[in-house]
PDB file of C-alpha atoms in Angstrom:
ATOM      1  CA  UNK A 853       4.748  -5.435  16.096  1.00  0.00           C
ATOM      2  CA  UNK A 854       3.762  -2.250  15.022  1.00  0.00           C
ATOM      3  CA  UNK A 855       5.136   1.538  16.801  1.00  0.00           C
ATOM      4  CA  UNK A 856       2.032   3.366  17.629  1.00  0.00           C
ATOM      5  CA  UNK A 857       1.589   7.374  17.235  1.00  0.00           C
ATOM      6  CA  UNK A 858       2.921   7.406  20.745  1.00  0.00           C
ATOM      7  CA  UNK A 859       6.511   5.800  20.072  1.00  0.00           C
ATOM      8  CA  UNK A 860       6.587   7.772  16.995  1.00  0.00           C
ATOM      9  CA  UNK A 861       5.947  10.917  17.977  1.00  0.00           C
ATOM     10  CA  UNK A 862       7.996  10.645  20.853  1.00  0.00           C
ATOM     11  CA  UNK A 863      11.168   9.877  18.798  1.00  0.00           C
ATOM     12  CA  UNK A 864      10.484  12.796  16.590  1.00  0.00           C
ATOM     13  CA  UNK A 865      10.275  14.967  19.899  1.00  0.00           C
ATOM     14  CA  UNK A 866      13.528  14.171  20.941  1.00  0.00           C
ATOM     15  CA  UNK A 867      15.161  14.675  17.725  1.00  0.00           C
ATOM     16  CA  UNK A 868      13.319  18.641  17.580  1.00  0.00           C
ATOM     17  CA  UNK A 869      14.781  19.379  21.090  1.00  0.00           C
ATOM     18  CA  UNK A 870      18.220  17.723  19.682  1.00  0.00           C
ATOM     19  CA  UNK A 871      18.049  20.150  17.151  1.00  0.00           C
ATOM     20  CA  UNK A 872      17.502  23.084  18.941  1.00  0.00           C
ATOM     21  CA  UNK A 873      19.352  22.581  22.174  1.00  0.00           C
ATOM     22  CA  UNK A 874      21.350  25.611  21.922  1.00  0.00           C
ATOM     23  CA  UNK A 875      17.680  27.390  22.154  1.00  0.00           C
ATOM     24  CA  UNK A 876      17.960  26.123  26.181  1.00  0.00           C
ATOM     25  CA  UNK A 877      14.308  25.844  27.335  1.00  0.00           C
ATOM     26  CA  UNK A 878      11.406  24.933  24.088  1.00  0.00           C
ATOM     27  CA  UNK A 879       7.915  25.922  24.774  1.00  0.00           C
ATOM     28  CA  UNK A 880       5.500  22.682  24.078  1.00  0.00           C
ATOM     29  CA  UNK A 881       3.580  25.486  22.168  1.00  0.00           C
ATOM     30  CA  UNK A 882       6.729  25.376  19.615  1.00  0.00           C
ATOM     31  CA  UNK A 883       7.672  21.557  19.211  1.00  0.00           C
ATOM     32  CA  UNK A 884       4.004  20.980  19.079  1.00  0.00           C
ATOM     33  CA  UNK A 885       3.631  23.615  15.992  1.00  0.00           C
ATOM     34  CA  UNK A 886       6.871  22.422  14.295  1.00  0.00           C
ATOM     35  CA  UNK A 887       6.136  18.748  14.676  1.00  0.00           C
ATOM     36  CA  UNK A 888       2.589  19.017  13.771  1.00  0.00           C
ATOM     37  CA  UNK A 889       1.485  17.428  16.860  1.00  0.00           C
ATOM     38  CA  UNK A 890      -1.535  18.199  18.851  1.00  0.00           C
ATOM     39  CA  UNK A 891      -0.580  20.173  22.348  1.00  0.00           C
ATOM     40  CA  UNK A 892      -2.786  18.157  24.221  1.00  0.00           C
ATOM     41  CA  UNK A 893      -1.618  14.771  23.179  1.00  0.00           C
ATOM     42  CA  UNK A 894       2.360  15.835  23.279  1.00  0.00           C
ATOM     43  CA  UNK A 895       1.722  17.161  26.750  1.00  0.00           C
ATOM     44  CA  UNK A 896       0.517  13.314  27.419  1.00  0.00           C
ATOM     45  CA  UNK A 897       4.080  12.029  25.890  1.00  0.00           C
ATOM     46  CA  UNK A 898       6.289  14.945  27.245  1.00  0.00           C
ATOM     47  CA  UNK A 899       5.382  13.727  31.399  1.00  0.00           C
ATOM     48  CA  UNK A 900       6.564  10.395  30.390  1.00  0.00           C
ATOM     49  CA  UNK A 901       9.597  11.555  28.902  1.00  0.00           C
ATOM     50  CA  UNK A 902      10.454  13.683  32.123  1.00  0.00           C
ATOM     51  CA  UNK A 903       9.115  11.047  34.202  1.00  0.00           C
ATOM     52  CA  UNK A 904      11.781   8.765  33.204  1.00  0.00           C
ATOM     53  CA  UNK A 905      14.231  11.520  33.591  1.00  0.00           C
ATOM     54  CA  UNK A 906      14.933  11.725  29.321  1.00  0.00           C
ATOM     55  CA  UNK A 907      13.550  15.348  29.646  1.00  0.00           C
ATOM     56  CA  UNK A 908      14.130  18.477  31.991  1.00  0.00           C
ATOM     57  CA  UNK A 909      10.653  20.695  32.408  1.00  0.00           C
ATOM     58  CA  UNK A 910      10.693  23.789  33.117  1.00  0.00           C
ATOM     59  CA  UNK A 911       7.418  25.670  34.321  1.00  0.00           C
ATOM     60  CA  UNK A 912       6.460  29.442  33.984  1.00  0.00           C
ATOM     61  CA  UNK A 913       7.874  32.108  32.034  1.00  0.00           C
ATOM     62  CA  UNK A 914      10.882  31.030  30.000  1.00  0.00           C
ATOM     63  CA  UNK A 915      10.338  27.576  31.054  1.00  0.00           C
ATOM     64  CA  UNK A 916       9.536  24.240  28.632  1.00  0.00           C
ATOM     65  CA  UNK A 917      11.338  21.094  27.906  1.00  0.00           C
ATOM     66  CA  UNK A 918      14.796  20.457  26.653  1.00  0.00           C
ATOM     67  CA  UNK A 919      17.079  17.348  26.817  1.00  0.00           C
ATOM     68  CA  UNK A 920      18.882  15.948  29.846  1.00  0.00           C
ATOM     69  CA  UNK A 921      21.870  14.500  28.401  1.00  0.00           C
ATOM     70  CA  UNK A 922      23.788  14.911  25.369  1.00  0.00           C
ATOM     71  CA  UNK A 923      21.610  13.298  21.880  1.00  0.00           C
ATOM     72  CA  UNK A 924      24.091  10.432  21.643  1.00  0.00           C
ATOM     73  CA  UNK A 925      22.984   8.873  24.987  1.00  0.00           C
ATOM     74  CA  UNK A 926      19.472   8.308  24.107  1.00  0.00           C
ATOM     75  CA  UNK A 927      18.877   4.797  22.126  1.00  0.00           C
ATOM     76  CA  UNK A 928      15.984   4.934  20.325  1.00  0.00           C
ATOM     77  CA  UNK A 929      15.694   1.600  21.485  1.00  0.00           C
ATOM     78  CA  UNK A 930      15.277   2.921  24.987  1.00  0.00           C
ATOM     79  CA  UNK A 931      12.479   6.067  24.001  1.00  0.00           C
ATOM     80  CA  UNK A 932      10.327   2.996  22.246  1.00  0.00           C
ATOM     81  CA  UNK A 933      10.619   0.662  25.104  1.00  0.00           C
ATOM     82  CA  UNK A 934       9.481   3.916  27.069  1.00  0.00           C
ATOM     83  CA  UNK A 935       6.980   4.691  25.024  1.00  0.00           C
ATOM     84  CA  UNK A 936       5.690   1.210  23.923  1.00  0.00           C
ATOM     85  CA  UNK A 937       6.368  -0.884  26.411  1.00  0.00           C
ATOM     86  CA  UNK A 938       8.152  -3.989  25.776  1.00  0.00           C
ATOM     87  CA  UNK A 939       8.455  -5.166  22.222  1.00  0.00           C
ATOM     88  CA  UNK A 940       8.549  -8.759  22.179  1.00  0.00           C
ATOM     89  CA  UNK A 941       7.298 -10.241  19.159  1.00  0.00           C
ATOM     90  CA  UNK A 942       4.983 -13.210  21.151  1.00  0.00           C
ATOM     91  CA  UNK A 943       3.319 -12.918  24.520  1.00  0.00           C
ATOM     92  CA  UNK A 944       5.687 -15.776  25.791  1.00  0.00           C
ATOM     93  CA  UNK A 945       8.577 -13.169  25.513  1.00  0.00           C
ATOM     94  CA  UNK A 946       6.870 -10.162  27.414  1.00  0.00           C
ATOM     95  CA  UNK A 947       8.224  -9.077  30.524  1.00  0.00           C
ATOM     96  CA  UNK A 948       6.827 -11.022  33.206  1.00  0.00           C
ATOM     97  CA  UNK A 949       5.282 -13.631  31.180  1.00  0.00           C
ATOM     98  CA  UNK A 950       3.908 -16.792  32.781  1.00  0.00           C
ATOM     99  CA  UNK A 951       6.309 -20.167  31.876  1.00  0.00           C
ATOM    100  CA  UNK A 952       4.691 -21.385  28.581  1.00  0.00           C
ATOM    101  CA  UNK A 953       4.142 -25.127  29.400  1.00  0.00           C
ATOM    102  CA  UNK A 954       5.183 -25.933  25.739  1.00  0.00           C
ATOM    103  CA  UNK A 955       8.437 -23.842  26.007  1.00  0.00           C
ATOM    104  CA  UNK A 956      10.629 -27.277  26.643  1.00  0.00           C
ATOM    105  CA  UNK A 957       9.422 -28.401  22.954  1.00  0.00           C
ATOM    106  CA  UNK A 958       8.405 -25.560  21.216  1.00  0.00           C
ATOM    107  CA  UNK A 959       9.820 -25.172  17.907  1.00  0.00           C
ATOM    108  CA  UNK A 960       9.238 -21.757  17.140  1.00  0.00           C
ATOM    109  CA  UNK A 961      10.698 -19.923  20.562  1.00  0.00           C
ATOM    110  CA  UNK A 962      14.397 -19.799  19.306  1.00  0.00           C
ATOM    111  CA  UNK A 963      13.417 -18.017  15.858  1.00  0.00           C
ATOM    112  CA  UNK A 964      11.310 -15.827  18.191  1.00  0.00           C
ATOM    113  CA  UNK A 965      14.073 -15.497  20.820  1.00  0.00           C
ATOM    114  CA  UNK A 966      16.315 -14.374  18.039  1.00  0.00           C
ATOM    115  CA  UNK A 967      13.909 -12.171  16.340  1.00  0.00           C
ATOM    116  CA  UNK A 968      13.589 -10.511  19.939  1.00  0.00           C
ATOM    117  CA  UNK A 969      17.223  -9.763  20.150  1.00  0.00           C
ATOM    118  CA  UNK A 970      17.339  -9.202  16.326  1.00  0.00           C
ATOM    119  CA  UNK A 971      14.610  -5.958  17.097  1.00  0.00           C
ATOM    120  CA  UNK A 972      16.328  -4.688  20.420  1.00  0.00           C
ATOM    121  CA  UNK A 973      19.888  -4.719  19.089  1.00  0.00           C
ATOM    122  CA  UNK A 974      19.080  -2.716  15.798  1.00  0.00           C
ATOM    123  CA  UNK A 975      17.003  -0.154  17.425  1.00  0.00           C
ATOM    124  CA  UNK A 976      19.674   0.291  20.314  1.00  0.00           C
ATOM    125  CA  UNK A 977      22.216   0.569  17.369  1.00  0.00           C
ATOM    126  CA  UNK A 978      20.862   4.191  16.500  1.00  0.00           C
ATOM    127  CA  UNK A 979      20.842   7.281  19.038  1.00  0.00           C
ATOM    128  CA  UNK A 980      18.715  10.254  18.645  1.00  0.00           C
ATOM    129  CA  UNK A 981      22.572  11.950  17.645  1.00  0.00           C
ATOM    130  CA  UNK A 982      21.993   9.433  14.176  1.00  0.00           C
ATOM    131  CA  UNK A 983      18.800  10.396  13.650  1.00  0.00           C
ATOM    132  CA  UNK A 984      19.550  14.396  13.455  1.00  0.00           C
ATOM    133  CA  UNK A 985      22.208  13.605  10.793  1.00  0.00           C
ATOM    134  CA  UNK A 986      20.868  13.847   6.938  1.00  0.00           C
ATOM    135  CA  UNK A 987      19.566  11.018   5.721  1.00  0.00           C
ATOM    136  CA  UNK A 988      21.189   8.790   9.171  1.00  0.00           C
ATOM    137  CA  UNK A 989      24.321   8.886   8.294  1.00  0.00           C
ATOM    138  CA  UNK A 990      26.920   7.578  10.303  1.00  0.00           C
ATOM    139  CA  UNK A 991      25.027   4.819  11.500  1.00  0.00           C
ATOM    140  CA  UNK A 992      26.424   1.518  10.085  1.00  0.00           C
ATOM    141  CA  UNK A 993      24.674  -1.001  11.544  1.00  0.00           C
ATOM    142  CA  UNK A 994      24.217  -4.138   9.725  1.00  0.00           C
ATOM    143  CA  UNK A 995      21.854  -6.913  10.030  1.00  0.00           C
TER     144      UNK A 995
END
């Protein structure tokens, strides 16, 4: 499993308009410049964050994007599900995946079951409220 640009760039998104929430309203012009992130491409990421309702938009003068709820209600957990889809390590444990006829006596699924929950739990164990902190502290989750 790797994060693409997408996931990425969307977490970092969320942390800039966590850090500068008291600004109200941020221009895409601005997170784009201070994340180093192409306009065009963050335009792509910032309608799926609104979309799901993670981000307000504004339009026109004085408008732009800022969070919907306070920085410790977003799991970054949740943004990369958004973002990525679902991130099962094997096919067989994608959403909507057809019945593996070798599931009964397959001896790899539980490692893979675990490693699923293993992934989910530790990246719904940090909220874009951890991530603003220097160097993550506070978070003290432990695998």
């Amino acid at each position: 499993m790797m994060i693409s640009t997408k996931g990425r760039y969307a977490l970092r998104v969320m942390i800039d308009l966590a850090e500068h929430q008291s600004d109200g309203y941020i221009p895409l012009k601005e997170i784009a410049q201070r994340q180093e992130i192409s306009e065009k491409y963050l335009e792509a990421i910032l309608k799926v964050l609104v979309r799901a309702h993670f981000l307000i938009g504004l339009r026109g003068k004085g408008g732009g994007y800022k969070l919907s709820r306070s920085p410790e209600q977003y799991t970054v957990g949740s943004i990369v599900r958004l973002t990525e889809g679902n991130l099962a390590p094997v096919s067989c444990l994608e959403d909507g995946a057809a019945q593996c006829p070798r599931a009964a006596e397959c001896r790899t699924l539980p490692m893979w079951r675990k490693f699923d929950q293993v992934i989910n739990e530790f990246l719904d164990g940090w909220t874009i409220a951890d991530l603003t902190r220097p160097d993550g502290e506070g978070n003290e989750y432990i695998i």
